[in-house]
Short mmCIF file of C-alpha atoms in Angstrom, two decimals:
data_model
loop_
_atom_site.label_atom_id
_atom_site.label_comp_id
_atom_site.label_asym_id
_atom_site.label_seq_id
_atom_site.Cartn_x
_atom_site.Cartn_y
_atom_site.Cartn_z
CA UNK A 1 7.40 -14.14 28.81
CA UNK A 2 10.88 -13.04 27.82
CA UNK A 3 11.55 -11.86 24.28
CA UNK A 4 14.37 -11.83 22.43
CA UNK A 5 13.74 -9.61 19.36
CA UNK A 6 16.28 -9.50 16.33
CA UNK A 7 15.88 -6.50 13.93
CA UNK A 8 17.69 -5.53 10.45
CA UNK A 9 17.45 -1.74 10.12
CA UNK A 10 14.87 1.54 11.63
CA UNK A 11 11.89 -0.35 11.02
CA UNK A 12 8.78 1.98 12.70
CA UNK A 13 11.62 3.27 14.86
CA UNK A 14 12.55 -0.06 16.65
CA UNK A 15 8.78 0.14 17.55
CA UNK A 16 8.60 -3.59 18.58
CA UNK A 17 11.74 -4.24 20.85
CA UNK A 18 10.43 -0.56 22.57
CA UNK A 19 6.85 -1.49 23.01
CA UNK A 20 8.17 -5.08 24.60
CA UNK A 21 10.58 -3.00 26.57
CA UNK A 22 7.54 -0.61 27.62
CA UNK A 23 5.91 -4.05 28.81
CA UNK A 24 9.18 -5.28 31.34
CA UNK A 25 9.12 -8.15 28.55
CA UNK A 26 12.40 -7.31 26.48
CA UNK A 27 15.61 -9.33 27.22
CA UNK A 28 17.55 -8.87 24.27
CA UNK A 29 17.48 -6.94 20.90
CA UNK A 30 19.57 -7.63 18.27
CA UNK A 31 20.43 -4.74 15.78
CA UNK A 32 22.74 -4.82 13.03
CA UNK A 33 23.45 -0.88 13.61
CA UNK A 34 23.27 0.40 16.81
CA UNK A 35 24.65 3.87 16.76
CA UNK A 36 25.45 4.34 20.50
CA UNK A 37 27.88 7.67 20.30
CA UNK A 38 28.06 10.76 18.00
CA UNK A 39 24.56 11.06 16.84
CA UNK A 40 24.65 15.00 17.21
CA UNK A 41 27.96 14.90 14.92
CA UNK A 42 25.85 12.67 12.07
CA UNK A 43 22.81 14.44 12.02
CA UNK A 44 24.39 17.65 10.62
CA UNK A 45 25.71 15.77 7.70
CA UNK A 46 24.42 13.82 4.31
CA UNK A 47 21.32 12.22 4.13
CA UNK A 48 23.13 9.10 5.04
CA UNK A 49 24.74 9.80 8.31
CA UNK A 50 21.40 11.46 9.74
CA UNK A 51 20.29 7.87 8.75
CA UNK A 52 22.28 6.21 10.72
CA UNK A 53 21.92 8.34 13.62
CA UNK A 54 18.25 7.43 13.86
CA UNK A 55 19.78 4.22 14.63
CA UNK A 56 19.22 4.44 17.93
CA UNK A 57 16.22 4.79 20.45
CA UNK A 58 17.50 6.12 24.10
CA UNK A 59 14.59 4.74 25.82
CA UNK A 60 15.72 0.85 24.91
CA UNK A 61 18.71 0.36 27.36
CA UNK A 62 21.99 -0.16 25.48
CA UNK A 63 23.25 -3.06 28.04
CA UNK A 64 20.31 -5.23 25.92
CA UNK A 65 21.68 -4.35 22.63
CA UNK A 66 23.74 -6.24 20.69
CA UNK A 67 24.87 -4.85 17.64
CA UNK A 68 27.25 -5.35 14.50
CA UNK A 69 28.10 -2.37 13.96
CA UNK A 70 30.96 -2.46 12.03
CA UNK A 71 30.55 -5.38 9.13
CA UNK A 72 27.23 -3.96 9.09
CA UNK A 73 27.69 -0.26 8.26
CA UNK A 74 29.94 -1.67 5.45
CA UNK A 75 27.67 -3.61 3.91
CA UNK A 76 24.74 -0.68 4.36
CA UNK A 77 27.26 1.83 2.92
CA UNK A 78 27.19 -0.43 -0.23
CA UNK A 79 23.70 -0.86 -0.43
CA UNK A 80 23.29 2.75 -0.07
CA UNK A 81 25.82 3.64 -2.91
CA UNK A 82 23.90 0.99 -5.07
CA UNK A 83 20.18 1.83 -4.12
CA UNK A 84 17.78 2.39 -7.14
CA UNK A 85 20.13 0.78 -9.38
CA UNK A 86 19.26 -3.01 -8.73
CA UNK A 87 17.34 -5.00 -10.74
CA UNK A 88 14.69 -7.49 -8.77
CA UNK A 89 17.53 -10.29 -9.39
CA UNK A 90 20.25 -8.47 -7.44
CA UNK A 91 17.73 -6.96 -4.86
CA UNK A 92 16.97 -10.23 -3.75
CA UNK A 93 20.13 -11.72 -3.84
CA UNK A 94 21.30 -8.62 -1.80
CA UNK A 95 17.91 -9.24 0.72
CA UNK A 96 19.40 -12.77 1.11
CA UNK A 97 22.88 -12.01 1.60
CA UNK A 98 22.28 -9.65 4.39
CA UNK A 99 19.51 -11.42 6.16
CA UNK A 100 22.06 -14.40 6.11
CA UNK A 101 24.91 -12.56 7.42
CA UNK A 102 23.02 -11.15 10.45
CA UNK A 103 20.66 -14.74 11.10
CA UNK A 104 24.39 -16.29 10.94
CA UNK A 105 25.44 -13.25 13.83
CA UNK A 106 22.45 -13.36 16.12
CA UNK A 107 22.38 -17.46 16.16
CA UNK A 108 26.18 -17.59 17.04
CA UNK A 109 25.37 -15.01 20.33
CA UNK A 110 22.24 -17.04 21.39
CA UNK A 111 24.47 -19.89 20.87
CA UNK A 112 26.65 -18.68 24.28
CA UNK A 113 23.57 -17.85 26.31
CA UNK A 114 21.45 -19.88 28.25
CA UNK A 115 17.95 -20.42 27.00
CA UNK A 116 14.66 -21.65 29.22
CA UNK A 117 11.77 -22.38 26.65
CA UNK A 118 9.50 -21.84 29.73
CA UNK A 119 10.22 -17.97 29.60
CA UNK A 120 11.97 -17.18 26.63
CA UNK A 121 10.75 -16.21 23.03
CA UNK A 122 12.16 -14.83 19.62
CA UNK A 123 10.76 -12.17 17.40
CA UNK A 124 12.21 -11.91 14.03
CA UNK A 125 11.35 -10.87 10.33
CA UNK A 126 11.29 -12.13 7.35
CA UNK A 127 14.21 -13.20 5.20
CA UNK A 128 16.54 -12.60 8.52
CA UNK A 129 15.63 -15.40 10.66
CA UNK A 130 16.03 -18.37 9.35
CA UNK A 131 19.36 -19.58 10.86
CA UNK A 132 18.30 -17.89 14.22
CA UNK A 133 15.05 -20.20 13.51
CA UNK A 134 16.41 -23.78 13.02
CA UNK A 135 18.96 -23.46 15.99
CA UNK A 136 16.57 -22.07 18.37
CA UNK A 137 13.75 -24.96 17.27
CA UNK A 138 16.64 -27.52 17.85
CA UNK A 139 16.66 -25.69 21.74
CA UNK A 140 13.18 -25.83 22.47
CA UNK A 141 12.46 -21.88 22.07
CA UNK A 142 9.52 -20.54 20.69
CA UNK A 143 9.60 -18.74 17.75
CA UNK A 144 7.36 -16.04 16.05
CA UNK A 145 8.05 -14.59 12.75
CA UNK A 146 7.09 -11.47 11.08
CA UNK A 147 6.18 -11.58 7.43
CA UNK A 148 5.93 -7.74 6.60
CA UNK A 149 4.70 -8.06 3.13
CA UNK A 150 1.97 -10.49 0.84
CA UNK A 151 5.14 -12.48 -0.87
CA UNK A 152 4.81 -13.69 -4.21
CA UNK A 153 1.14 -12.13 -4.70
CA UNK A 154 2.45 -8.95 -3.95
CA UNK A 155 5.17 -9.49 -6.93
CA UNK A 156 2.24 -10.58 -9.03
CA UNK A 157 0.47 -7.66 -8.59
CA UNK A 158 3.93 -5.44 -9.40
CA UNK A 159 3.95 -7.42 -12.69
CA UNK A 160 0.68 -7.19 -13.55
CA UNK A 161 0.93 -3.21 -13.47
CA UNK A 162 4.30 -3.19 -15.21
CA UNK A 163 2.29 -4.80 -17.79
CA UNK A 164 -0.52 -2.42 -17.74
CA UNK A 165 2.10 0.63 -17.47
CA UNK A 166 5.16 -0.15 -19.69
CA UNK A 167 7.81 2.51 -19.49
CA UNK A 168 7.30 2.63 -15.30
CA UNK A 169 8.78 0.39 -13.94
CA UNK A 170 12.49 1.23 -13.29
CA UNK A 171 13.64 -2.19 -13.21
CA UNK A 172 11.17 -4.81 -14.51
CA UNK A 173 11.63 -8.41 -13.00
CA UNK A 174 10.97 -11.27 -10.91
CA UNK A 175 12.81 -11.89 -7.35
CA UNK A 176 14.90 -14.87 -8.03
CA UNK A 177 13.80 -17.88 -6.26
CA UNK A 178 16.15 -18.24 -3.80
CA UNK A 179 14.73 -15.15 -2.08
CA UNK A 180 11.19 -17.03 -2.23
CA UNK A 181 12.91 -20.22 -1.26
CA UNK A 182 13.90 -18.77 1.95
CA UNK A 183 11.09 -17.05 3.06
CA UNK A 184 8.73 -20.24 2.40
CA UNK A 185 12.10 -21.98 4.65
CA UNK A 186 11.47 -19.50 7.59
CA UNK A 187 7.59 -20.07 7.49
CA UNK A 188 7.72 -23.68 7.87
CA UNK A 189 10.01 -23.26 10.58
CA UNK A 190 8.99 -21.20 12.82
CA UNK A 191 6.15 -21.54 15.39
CA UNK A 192 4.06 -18.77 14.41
CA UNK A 193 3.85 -16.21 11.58
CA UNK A 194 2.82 -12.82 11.90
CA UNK A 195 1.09 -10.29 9.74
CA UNK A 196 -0.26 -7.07 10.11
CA UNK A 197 -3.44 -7.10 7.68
CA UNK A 198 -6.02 -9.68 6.59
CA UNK A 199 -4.77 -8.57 3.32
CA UNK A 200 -1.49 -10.37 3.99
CA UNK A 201 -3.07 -13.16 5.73
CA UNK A 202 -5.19 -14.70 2.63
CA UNK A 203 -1.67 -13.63 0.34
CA UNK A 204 0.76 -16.06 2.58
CA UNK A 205 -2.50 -18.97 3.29
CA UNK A 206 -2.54 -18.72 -0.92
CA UNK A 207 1.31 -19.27 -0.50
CA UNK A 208 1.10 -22.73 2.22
CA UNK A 209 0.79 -21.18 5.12
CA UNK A 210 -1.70 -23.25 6.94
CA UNK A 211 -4.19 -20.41 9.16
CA UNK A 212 -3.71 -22.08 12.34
CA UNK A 213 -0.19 -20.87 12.01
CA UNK A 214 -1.11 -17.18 11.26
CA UNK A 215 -1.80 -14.35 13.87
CA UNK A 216 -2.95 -10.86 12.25
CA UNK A 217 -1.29 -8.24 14.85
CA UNK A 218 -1.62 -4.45 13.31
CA UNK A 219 1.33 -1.87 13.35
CA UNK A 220 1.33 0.49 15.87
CA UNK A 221 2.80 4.14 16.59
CA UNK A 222 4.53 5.29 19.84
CA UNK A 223 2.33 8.80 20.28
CA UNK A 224 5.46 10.42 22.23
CA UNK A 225 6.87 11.23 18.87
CA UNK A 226 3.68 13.15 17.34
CA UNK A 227 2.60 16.82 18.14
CA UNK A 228 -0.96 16.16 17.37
CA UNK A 229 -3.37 19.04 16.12
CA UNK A 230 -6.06 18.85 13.72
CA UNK A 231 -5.18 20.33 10.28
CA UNK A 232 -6.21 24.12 9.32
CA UNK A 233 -8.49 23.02 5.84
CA UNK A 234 -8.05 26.52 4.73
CA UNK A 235 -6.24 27.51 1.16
CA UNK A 236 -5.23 25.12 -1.22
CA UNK A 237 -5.88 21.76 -0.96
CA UNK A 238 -2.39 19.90 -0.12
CA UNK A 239 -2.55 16.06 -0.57
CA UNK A 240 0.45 14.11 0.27
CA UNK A 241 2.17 11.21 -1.08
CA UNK A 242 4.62 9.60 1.67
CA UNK A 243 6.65 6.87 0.62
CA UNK A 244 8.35 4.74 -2.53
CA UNK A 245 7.53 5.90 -5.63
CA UNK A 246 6.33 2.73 -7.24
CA UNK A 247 3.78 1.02 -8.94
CA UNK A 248 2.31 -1.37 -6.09
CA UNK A 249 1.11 1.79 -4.38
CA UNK A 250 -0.35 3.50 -7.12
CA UNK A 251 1.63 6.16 -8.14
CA UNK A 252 -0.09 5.68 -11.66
CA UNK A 253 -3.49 6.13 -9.89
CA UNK A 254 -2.30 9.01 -8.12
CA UNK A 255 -1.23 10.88 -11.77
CA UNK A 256 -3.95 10.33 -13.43
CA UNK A 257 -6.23 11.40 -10.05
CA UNK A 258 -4.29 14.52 -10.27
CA UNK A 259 -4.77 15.37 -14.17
CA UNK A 260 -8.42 15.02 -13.74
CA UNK A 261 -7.84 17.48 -11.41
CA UNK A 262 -5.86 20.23 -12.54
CA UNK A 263 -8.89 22.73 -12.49
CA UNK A 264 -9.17 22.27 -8.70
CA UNK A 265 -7.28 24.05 -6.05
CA UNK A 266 -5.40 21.29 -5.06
CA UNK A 267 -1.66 20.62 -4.69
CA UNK A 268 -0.32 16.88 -4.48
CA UNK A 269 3.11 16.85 -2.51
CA UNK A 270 5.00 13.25 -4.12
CA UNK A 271 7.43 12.23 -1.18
CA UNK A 272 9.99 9.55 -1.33
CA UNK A 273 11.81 7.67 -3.69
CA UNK A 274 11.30 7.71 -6.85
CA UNK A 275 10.93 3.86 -8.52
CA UNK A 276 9.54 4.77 -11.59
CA UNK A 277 11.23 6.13 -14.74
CA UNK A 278 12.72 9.78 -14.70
CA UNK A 279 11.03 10.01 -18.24
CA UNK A 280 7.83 9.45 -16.61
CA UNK A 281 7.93 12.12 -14.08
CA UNK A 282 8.71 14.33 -16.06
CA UNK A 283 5.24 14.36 -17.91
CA UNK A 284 3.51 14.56 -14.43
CA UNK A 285 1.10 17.11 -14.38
CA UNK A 286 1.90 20.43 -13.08
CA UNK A 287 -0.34 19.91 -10.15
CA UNK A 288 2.38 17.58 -8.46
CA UNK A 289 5.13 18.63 -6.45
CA UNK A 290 8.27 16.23 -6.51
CA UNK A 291 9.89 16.26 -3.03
CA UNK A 292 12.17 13.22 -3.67
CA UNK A 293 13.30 10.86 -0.55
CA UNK A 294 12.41 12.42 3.01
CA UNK A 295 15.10 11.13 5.98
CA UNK A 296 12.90 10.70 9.69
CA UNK A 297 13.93 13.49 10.73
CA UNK A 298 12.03 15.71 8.71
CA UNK A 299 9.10 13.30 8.17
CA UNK A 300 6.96 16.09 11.09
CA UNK A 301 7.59 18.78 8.77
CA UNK A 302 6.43 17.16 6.03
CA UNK A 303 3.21 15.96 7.60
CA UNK A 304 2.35 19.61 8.95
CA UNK A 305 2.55 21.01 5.36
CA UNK A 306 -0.38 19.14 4.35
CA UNK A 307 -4.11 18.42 4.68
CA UNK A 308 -4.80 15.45 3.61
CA UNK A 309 -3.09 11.49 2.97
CA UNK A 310 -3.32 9.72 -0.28
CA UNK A 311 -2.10 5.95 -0.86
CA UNK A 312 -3.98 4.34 -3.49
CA UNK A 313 -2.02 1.21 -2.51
CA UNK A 314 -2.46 -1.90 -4.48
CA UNK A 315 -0.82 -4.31 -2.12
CA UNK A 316 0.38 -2.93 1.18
CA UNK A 317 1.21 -5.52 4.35
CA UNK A 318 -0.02 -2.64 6.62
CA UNK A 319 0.97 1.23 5.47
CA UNK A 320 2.11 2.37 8.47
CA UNK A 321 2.02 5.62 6.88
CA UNK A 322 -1.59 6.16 7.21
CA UNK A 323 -1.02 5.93 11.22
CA UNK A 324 1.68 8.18 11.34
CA UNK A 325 -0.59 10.75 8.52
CA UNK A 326 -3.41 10.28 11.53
CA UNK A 327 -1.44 10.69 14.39
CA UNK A 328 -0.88 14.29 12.62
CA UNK A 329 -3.76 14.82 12.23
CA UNK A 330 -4.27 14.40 9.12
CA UNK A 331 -7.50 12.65 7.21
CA UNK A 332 -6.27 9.44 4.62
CA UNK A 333 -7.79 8.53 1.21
CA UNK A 334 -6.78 4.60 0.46
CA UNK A 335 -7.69 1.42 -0.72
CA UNK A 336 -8.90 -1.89 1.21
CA UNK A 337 -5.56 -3.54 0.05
CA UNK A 338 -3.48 -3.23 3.27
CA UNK A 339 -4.06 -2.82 7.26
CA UNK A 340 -7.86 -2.10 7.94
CA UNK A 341 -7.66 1.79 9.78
CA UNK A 342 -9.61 4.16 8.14
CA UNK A 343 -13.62 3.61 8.25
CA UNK A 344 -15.00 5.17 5.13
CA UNK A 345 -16.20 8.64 5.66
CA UNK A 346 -14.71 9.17 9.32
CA UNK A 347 -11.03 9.32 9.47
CA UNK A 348 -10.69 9.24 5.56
CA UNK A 349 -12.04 7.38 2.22
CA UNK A 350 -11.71 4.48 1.64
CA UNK A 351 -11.47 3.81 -2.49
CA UNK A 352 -11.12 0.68 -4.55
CA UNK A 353 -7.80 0.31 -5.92
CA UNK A 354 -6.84 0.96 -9.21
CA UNK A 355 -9.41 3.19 -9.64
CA UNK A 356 -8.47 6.69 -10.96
CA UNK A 357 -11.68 8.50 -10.85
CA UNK A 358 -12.90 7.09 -7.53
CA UNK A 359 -9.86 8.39 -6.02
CA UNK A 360 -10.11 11.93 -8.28
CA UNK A 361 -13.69 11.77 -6.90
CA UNK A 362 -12.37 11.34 -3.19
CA UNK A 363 -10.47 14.28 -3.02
CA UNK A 364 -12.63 16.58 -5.38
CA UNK A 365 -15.05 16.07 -2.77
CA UNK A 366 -12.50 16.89 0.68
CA UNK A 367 -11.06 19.89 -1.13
CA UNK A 368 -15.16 20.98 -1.66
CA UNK A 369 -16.27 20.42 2.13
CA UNK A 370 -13.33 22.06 3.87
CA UNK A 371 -15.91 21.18 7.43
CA UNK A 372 -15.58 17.39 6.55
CA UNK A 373 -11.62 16.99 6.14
CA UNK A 374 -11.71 19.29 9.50
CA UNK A 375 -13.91 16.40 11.20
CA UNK A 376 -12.00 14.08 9.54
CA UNK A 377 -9.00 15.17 10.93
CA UNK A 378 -10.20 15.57 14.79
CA UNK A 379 -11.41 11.93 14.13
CA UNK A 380 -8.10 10.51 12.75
CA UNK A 381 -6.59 11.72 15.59
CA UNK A 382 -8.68 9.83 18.00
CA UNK A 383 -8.28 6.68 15.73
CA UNK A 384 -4.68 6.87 16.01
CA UNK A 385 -4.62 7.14 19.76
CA UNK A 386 -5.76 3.66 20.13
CA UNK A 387 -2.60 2.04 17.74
CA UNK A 388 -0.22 2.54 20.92
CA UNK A 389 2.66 0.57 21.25
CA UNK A 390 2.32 -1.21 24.80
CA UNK A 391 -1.47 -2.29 22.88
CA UNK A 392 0.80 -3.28 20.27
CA UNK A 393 2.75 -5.99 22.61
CA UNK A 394 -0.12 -7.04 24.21
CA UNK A 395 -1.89 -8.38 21.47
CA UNK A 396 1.22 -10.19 20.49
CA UNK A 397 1.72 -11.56 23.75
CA UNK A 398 -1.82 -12.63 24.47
CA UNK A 399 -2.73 -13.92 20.35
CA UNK A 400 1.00 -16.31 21.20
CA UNK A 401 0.30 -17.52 24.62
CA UNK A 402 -2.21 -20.37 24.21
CA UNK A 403 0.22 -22.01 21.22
CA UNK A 404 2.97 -20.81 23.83
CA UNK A 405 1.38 -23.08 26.30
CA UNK A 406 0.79 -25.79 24.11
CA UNK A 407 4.64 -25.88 22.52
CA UNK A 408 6.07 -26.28 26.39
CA UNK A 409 3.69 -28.89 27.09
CA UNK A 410 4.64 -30.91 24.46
CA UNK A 411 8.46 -30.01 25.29
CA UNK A 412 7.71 -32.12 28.55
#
């Protein structure tokens, strides 16, 4: 297998064109940023420009790259000046837009290559692909696509919450069809789709996907960019929050977890964007810590300063977070709605979503039996080993080959 892998933004820090690369199985990667000089100059400035310097991964050999650098920083730049000031309408026109403007970028280059369906396959995600998708079907080449997220139940869900929480939601809405229209265009195309969770697996089969067509591959973590130690349970409790503030993971959970506990020696650190109304957050119990949006590079940091993981996610296609809170060392408290990590009671607890006092009861309990969140941690750390990236590819590689097989034999 070859694999030709196009990719809009960081995403896990490139981690599938690296873990392909890791395998000898990478021959292209398509970025639309590819920041290949003055990433030492960036990384002292804004938020933004130590962004775009984590465009890059040094182990992934630039002569494979191909990049857009210019139209594409542009276009970021905008959607940077713009970001949590979009209603669900313009987000997914904007989704659309972009995803067309790079599919449109990546087809025309394959375009001037030559292609062997024997040996070569593509890797793309959703609402990018589909233009790379219809020319490479025309050519014979074997397509997988990854569908990050459970679609239209996963806006469900969002509007079912704004409904139970009015005055959240920082801009109510539906995604306008066209955004739906072209994800349900790039699953009929392509050869195979790709989730990371059973949870996203029954969303999409809900959706038309038929289950032949689905392969359930989990995220991984590249363990070369972790300092691993278990976490000293000692002092207060500090529970962390890593990622959007927003109502599909339970931020509203998480507040009224943390008001039941204001008597306890516990400290919830809220990292990431906020989502939600300013009005709310400012009636968040004093318990909470607001930390606002975290850039990679101080994501380590921000790990070591706690003691325990919280995600009371509603509808998650994986929560990579809860890897990268494990490969720290740290134990996780979340919901069966996303990737399957945490066993209840080894690495973590596992809690049913929207469920306030379950989760209040979760982490009354960790911050009472300091010995358990130690174990916890030693075993999260373990857990986490085994989510490696070259583990990653190979389960790719090996769930695609049989249809693989069958698509060139019926190419002959």
């Amino acid at each position: 297998m070859r694999w030709i892998v196009a990719q809009e933004g960081s995403r896990q820090s490139y981690a599938v064109p690296l873990a392909f690369h890791r395998l000898g199985l990478m021959r292209l990667f398509y970025a639309d940023i590819w920041c290949r000089s003055g990433r030492s100059l960036l990384r002292h400035g804004t938020s933004g420009t130590r962004a775009l310097a984590g465009r890059f991964r040094s182990e992934i050999p630039s002569d494979r790259v191909i990049s857009f650098n210019q139209s594409a920083v542009v276009a970021k730049t905008f959607q940077h000046i713009r970001r949590g000031r979009q209603s669900p309408t313009e987000l997914g026109e904007s989704h659309c837009r972009f995803g067309r403007w790079f599919a449109q970028r990546v087809s025309r280059h394959l375009q001037t290559i030559e292609l062997d369906p024997e040996r070569d396959l593509f890797f793309g995600f959703d609402t990018n692909s589909l233009e790379v998708l219809e020319m490479l079907k025309q050519r014979g080449v074997f397509t997988v696509l990854d569908q990050v997220d459970a679609g239209q139940v996963h806006e469900e869900i969002v509007l079912e919450e704004t409904e139970r929480w009015p005055g959240w939601q920082k801009f109510p809405g539906r995604m306008p069809q066209s955004y739906w229209d072209r994800r349900q265009a790039e699953w009929a195309v392509a050869d195979l789709v790709l989730v990371n969770s059973e949870w996203s697996k029954q969303a999409i089969m809900r959706q038309g996907v038929p289950p032949e067509k689905i392969i359930v591959v989990p995220l991984a973590l590249d363990p070369h960019i972790h300092q691993p130690s278990p976490v000293n349970a000692e002092g207060t409790l500090k529970v962390l929050w890593l990622g959007n503030v927003i109502l599909s993971k339970g931020i509203q959970y998480l507040v009224e977890a943390a008001r039941l506990l204001e008597a306890e020696n516990i400290q919830f650190l809220l990292a990431g964007p906020l989502g939600i109304e300013e009005k709310i957050v400012r009636t968040f119990p004093a318990n909470i810590q607001v930390l606002g949006r975290i850039t990679r590079d101080r994501l380590g940091e921000v790990y070591r300063d706690a003691h325990v993981f919280v995600l009371p996610t509603i509808s998650d296609g994986f929560a990579v977070t809860q890897l990268e809170a494990m490969a720290h060392g740290l134990p996780v408290v979340i919901t069966p709605n996303c990737g399957r990590v945490v066993t209840d009671g080894v690495e973590g607890l596992v809690v049913p979503a929207r469920d306030s006092q379950a989760l209040a009861d979760a982490l009354s309990r960790l911050n009472a039996d300091r010995p358990l969140v130690a174990e916890m941690s030693r075993q999260a750390l373990k857990t986490a080993h085994a989510y490696d990236l070259p583990s990653n590819a190979r389960m790719i590689c090996d769930l695609t080959l049989p249809h693989h097989v069958r698509h060139v034999e019926n190419l002959k």
